[in-house]
PDB file of C-alpha atoms in Angstrom:
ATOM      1  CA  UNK A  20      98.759 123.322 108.736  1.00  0.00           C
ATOM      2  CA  UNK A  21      99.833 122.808 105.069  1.00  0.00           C
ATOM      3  CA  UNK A  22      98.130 119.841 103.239  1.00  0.00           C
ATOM      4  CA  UNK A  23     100.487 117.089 102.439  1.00  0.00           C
ATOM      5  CA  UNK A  24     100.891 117.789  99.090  1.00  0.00           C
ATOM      6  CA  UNK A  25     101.967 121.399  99.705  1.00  0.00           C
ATOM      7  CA  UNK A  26     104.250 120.578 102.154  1.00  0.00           C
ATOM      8  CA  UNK A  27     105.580 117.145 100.344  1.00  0.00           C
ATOM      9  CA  UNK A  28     106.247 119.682  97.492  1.00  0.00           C
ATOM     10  CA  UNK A  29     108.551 122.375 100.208  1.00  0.00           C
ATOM     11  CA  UNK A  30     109.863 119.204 102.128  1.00  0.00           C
ATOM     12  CA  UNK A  31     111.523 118.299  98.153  1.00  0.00           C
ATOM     13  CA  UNK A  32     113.012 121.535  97.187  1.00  0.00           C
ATOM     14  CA  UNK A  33     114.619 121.695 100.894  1.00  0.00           C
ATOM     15  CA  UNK A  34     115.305 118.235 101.205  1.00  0.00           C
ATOM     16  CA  UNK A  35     116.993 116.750  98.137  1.00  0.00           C
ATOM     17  CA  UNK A  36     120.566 116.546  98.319  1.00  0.00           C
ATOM     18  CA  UNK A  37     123.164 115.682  95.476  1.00  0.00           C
ATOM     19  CA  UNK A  38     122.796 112.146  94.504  1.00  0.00           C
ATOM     20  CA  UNK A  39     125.657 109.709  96.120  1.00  0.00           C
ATOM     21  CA  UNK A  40     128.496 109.087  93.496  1.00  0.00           C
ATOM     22  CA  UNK A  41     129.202 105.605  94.191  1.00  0.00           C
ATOM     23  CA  UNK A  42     133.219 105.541  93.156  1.00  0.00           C
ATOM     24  CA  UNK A  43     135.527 102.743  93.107  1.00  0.00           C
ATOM     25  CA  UNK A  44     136.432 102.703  96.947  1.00  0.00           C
ATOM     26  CA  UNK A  45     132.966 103.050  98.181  1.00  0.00           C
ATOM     27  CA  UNK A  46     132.093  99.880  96.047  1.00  0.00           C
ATOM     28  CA  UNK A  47     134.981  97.961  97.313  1.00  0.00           C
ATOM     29  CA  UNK A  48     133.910  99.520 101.334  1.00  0.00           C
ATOM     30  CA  UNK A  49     130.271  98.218 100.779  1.00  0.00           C
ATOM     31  CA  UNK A  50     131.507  94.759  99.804  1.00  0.00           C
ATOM     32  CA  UNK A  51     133.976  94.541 102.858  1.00  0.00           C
ATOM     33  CA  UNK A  52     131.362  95.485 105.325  1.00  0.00           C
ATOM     34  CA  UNK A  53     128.905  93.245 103.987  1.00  0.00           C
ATOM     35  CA  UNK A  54     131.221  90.395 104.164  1.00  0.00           C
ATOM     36  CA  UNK A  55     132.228  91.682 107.785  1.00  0.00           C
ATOM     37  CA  UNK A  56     128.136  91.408 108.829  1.00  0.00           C
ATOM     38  CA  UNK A  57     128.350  87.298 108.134  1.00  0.00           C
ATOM     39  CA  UNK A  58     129.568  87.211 111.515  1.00  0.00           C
ATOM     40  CA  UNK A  59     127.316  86.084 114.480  1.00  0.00           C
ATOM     41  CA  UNK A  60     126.462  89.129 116.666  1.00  0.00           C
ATOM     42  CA  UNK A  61     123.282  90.039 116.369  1.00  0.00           C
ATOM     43  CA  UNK A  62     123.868  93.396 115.130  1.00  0.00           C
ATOM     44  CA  UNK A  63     125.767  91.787 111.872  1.00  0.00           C
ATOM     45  CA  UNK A  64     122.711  89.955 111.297  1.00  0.00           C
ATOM     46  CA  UNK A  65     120.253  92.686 110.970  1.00  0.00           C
ATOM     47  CA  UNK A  66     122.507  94.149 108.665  1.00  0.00           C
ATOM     48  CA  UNK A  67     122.624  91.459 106.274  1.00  0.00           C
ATOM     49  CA  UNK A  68     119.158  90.751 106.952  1.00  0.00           C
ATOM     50  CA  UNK A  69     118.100  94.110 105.943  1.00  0.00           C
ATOM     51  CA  UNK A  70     120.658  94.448 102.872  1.00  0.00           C
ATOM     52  CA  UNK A  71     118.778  91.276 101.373  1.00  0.00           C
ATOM     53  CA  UNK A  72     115.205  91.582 102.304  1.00  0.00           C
ATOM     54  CA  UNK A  73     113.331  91.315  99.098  1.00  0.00           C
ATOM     55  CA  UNK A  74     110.040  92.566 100.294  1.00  0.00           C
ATOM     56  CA  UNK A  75     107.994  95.740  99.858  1.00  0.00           C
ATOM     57  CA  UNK A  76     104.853  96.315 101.145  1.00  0.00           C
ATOM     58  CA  UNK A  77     102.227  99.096 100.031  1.00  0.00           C
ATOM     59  CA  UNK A  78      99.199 100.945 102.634  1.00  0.00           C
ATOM     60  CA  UNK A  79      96.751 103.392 100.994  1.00  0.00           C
ATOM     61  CA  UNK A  80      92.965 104.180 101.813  1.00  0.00           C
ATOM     62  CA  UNK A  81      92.645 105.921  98.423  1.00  0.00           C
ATOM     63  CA  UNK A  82      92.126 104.946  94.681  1.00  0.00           C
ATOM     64  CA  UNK A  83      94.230 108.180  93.904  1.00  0.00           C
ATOM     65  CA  UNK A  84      97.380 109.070  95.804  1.00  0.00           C
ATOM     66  CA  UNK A  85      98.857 112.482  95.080  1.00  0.00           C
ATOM     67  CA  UNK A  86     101.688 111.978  97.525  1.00  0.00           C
ATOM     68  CA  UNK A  87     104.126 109.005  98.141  1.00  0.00           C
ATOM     69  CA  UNK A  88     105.965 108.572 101.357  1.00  0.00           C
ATOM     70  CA  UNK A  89     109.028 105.484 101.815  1.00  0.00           C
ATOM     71  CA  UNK A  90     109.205 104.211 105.111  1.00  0.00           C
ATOM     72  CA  UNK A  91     111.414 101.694 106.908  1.00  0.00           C
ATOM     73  CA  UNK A  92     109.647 101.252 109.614  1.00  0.00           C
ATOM     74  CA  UNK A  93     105.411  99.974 109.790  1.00  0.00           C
ATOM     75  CA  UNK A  94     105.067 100.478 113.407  1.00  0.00           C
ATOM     76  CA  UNK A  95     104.544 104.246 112.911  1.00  0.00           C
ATOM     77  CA  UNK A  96     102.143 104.172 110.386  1.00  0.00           C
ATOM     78  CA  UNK A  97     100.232 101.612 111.835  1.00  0.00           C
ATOM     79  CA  UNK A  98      99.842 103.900 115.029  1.00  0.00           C
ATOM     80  CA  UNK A  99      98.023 106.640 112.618  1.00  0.00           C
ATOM     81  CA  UNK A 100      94.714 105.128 111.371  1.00  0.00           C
ATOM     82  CA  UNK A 101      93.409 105.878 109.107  1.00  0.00           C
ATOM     83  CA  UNK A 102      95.913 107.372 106.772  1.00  0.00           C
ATOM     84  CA  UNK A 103      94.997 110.271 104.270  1.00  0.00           C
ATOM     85  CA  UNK A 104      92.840 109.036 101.427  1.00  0.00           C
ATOM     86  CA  UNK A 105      95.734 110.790  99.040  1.00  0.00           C
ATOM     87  CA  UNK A 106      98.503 108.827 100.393  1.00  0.00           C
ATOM     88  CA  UNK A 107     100.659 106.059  99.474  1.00  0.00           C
ATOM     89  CA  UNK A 108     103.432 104.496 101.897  1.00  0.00           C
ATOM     90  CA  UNK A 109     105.691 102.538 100.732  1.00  0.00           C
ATOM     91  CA  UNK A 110     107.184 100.138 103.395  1.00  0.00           C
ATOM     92  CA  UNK A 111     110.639  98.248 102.333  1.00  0.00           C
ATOM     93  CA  UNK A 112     112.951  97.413 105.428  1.00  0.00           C
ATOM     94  CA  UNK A 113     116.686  98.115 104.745  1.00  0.00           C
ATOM     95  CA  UNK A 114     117.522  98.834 101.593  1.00  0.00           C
ATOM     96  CA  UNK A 115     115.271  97.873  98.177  1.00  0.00           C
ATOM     97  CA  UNK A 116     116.282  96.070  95.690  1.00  0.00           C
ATOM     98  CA  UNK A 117     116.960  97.230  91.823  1.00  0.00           C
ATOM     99  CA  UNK A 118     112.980  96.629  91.245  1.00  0.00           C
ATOM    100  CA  UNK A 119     111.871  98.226  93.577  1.00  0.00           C
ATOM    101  CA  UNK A 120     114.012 101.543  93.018  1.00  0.00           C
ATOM    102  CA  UNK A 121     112.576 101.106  89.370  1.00  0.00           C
ATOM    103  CA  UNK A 122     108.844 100.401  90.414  1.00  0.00           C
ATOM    104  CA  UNK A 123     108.878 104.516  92.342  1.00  0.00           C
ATOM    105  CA  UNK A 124     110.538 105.626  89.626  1.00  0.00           C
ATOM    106  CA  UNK A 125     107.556 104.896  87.553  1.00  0.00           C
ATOM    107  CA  UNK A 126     104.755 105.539  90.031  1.00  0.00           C
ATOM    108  CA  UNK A 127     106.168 108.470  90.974  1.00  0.00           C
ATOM    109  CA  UNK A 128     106.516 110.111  87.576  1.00  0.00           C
ATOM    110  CA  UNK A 129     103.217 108.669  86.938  1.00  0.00           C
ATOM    111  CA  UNK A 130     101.646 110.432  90.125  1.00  0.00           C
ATOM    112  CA  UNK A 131     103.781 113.595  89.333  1.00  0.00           C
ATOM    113  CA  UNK A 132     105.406 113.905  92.719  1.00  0.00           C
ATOM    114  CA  UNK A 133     108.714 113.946  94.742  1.00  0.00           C
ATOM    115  CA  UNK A 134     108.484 110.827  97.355  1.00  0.00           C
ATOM    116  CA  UNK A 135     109.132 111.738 100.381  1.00  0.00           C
ATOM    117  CA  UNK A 136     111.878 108.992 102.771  1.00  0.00           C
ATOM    118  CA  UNK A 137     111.497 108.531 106.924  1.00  0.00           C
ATOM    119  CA  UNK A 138     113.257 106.492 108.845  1.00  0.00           C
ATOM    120  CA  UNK A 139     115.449 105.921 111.597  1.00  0.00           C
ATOM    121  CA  UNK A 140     118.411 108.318 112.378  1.00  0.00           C
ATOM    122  CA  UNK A 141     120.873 105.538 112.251  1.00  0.00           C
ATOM    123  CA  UNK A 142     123.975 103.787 109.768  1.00  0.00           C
ATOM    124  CA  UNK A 143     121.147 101.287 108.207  1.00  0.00           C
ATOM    125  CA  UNK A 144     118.580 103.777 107.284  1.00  0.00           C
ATOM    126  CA  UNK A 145     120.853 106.854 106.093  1.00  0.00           C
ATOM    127  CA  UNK A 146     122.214 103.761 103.824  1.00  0.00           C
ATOM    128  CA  UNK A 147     118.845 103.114 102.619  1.00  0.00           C
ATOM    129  CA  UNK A 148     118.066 106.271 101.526  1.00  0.00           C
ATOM    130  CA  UNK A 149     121.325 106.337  99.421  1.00  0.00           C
ATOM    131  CA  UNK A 150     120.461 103.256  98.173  1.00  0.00           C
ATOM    132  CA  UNK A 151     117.168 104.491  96.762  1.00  0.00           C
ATOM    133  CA  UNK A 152     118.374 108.105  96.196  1.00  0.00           C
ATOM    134  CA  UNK A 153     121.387 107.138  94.304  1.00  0.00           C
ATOM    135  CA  UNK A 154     119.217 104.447  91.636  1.00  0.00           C
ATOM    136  CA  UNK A 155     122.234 102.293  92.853  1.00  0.00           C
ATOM    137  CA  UNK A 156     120.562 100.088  95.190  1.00  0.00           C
ATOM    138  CA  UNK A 157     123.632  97.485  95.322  1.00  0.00           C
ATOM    139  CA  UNK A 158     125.987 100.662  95.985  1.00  0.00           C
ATOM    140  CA  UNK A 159     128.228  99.397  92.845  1.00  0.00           C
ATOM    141  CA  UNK A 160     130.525 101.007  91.589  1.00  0.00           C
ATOM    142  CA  UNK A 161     129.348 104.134  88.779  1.00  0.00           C
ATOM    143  CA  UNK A 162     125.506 102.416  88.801  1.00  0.00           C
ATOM    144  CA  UNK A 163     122.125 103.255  88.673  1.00  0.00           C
ATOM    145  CA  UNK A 164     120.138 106.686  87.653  1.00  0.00           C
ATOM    146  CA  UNK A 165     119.542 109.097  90.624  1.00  0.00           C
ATOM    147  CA  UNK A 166     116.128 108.533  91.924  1.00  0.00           C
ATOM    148  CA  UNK A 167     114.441 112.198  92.518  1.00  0.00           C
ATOM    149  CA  UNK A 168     113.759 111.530  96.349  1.00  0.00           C
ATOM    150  CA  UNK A 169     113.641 113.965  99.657  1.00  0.00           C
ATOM    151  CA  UNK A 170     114.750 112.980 102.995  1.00  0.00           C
ATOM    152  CA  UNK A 171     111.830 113.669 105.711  1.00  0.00           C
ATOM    153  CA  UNK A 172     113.451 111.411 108.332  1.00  0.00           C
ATOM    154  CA  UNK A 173     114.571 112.097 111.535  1.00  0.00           C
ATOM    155  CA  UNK A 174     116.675 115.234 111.553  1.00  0.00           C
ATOM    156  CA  UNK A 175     116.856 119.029 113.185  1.00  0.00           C
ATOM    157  CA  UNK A 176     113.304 119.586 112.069  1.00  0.00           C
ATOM    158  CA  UNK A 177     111.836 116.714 113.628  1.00  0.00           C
ATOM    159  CA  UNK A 178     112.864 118.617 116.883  1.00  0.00           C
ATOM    160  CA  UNK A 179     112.481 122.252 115.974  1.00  0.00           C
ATOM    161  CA  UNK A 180     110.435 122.178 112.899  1.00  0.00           C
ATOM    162  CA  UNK A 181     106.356 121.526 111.796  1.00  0.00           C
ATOM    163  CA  UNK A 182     106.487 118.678 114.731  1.00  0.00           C
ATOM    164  CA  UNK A 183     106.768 120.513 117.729  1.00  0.00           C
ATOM    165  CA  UNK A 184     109.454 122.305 119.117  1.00  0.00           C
ATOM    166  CA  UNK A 185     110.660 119.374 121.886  1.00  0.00           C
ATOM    167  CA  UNK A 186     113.148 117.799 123.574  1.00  0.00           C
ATOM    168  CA  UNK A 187     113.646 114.166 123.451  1.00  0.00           C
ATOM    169  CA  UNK A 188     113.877 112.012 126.319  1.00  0.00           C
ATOM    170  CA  UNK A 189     117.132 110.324 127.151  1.00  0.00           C
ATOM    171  CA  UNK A 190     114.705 106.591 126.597  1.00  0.00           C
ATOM    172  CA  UNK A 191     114.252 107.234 122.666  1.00  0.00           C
ATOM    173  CA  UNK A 192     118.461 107.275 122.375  1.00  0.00           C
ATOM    174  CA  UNK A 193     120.048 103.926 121.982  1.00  0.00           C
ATOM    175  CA  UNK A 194     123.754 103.189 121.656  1.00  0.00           C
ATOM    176  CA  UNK A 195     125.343 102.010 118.508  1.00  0.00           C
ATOM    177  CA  UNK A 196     126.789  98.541 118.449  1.00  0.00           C
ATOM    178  CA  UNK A 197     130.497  98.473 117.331  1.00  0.00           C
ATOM    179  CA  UNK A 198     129.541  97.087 114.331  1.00  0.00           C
ATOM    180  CA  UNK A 199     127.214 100.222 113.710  1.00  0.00           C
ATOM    181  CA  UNK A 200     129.915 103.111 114.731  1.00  0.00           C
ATOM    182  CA  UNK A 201     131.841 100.793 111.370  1.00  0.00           C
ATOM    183  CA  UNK A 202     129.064 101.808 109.460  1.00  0.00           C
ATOM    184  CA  UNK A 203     128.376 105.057 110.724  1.00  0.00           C
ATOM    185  CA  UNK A 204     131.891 105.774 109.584  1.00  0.00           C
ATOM    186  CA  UNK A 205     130.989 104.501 105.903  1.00  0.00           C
ATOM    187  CA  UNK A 206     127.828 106.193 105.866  1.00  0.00           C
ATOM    188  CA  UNK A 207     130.054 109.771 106.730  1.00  0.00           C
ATOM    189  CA  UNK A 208     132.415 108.905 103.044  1.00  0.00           C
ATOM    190  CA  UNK A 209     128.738 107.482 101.362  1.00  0.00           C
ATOM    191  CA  UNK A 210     127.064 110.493 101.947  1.00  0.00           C
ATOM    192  CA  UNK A 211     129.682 113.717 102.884  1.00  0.00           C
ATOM    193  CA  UNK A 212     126.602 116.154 103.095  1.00  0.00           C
ATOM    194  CA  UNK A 213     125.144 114.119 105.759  1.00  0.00           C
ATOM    195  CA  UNK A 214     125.502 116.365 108.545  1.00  0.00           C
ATOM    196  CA  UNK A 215     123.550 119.062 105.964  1.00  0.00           C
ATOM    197  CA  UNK A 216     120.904 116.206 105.816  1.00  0.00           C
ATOM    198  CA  UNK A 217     120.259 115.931 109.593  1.00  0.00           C
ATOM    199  CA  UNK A 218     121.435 118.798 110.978  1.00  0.00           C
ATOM    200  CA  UNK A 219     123.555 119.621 113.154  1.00  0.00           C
ATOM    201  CA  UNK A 220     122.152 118.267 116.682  1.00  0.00           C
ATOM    202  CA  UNK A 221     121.702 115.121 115.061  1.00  0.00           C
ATOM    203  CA  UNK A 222     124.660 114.750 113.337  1.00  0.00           C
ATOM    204  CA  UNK A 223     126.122 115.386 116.868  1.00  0.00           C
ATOM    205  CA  UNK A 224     124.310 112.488 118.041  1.00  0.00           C
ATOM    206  CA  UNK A 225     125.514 109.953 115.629  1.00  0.00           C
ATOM    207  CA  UNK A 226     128.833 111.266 116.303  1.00  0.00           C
ATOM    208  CA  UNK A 227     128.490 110.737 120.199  1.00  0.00           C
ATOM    209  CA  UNK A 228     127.781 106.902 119.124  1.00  0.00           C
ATOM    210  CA  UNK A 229     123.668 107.158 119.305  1.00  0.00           C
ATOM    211  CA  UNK A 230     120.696 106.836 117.121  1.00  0.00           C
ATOM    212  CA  UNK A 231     116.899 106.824 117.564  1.00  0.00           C
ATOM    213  CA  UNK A 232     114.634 104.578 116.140  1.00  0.00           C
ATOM    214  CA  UNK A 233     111.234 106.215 114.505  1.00  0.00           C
ATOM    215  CA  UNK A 234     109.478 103.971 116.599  1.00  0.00           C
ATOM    216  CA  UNK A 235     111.346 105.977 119.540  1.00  0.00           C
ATOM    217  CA  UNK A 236     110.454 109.114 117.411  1.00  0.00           C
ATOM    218  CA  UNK A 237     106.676 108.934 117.045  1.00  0.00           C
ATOM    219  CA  UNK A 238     105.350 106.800 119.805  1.00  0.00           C
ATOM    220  CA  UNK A 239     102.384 107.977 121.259  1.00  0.00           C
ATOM    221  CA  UNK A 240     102.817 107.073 124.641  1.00  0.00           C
ATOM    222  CA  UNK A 241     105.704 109.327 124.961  1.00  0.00           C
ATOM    223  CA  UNK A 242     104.992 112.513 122.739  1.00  0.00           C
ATOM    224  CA  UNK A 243     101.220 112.082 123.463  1.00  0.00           C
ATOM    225  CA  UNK A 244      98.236 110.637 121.335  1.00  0.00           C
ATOM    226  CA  UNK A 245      98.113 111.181 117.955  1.00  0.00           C
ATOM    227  CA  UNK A 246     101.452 112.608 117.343  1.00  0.00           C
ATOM    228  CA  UNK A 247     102.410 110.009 115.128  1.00  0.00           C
ATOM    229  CA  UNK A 248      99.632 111.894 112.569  1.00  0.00           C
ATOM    230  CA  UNK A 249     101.504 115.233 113.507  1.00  0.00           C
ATOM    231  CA  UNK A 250     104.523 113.388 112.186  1.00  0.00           C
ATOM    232  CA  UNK A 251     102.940 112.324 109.077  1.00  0.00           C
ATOM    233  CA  UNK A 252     101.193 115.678 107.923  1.00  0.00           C
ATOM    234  CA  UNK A 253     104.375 117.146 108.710  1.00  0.00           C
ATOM    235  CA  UNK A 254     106.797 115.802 106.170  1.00  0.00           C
TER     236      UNK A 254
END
């Protein structure tokens, strides 16, 4: 198996796409569907919740991390102990704030790496990593310096790649709320090489109205103990 720098390194010359260019309309989208998330289902409040979350949280074992990886989701990491002493995961639910894209700008240069993004296949977290690739974390209009940043989430390779050839069970698939198919269908104009990102199966999924959480993804009690370190050294 390749060390997690090595593979960090392959994961960002496969994995970085073309920056989002965040034009006039797609500004004026964002805003709409943010206003549209006020309402009072449940799904409109996670959005909202997530777009203004102001907190990021840092794990690492080790004084000197060679390798950073930006995660939505703790659960998964927290089912891996203990992480590699050359890692640092960055944990920031829904999407960061202009600090924060700043803040891995720096450490990353400073580490001399690529960081590496996981999270769920779903409208929320494909927006998240836009918002940190594109340096544009408020998705306005013509802002923000691309952030260098590859997408390890959950994609093609998850299922046919350094994981484990697999298929996964009907329980990990959850249906979109209405409110997400909306977004899915700004997510398709915010990021047009999206299907390139996730591949094809998966791209049919999101189509077909479904997403997985990485919770779904990595938990060890379906895919078997310790995959959620498989995972990991994987991306």
């Amino acid at each position: 198996m390749r060390s997690p720098k090595s593979t960090a390194a392959a994961r960002s010359e496969a994995c970085i796409v073309p920056a989002p260019r965040i034009t006039r309309s797609l500004a004026r989208e964002w805003s709409l569907l943010r206003r549209r998330a006020r309402g009072s289902r449940f799904e409109d409040r996670e959005f909202l919740f997530a777009s203004l979350s102001p907190h990021l949280t840092l794990w690492m074992t080790g004084a000197r991390p060679r390798w950073i990886l930006v995660t939505t989701k703790a659960t998964w990491i927290e089912w891996e102990a203990p992480l590699p002493t050359d890692l640092l995961v960055v944990h920031k639910y829904g999407l960061p704030t202009p600090a924060h894209v700043e803040w891995l700008r720096q450490t990353s240069a400073r580490i001399g790496t690529t960081p590496v993004f996981a999270g769920d296949l779903d409208p929320l977290d494909l927006t998240a990593f836009a918002a940190w690739r594109s340096g544009n974390p408020e998705l306005g209009e013509g802002r923000g310096s691309p952030l260098p940043l590859a997408y390890g989430g959950i994609d093609d390779a998850w299922k046919h790649g350094d994981t484990g050839s697999r298929n996964w069970p009907l329980r990990i698939m959850i249906d979109m709320m209405p409110f997400e198919r909306e977004h899915w269908r700004f997510v398709k104009r915010l990021l047009p090489n999206v299907e390139t990102l996730v591949g094809a199966e998966c791209f049919r999924l999101l189509e077909g109205g479904h997403k997985i959480e990485i919770e779904g993804a990595t938990n060890p009690a379906i895919h078997g103990r310790g995959y959620p370190g498989v995972v990991l050294r994987a991306l």
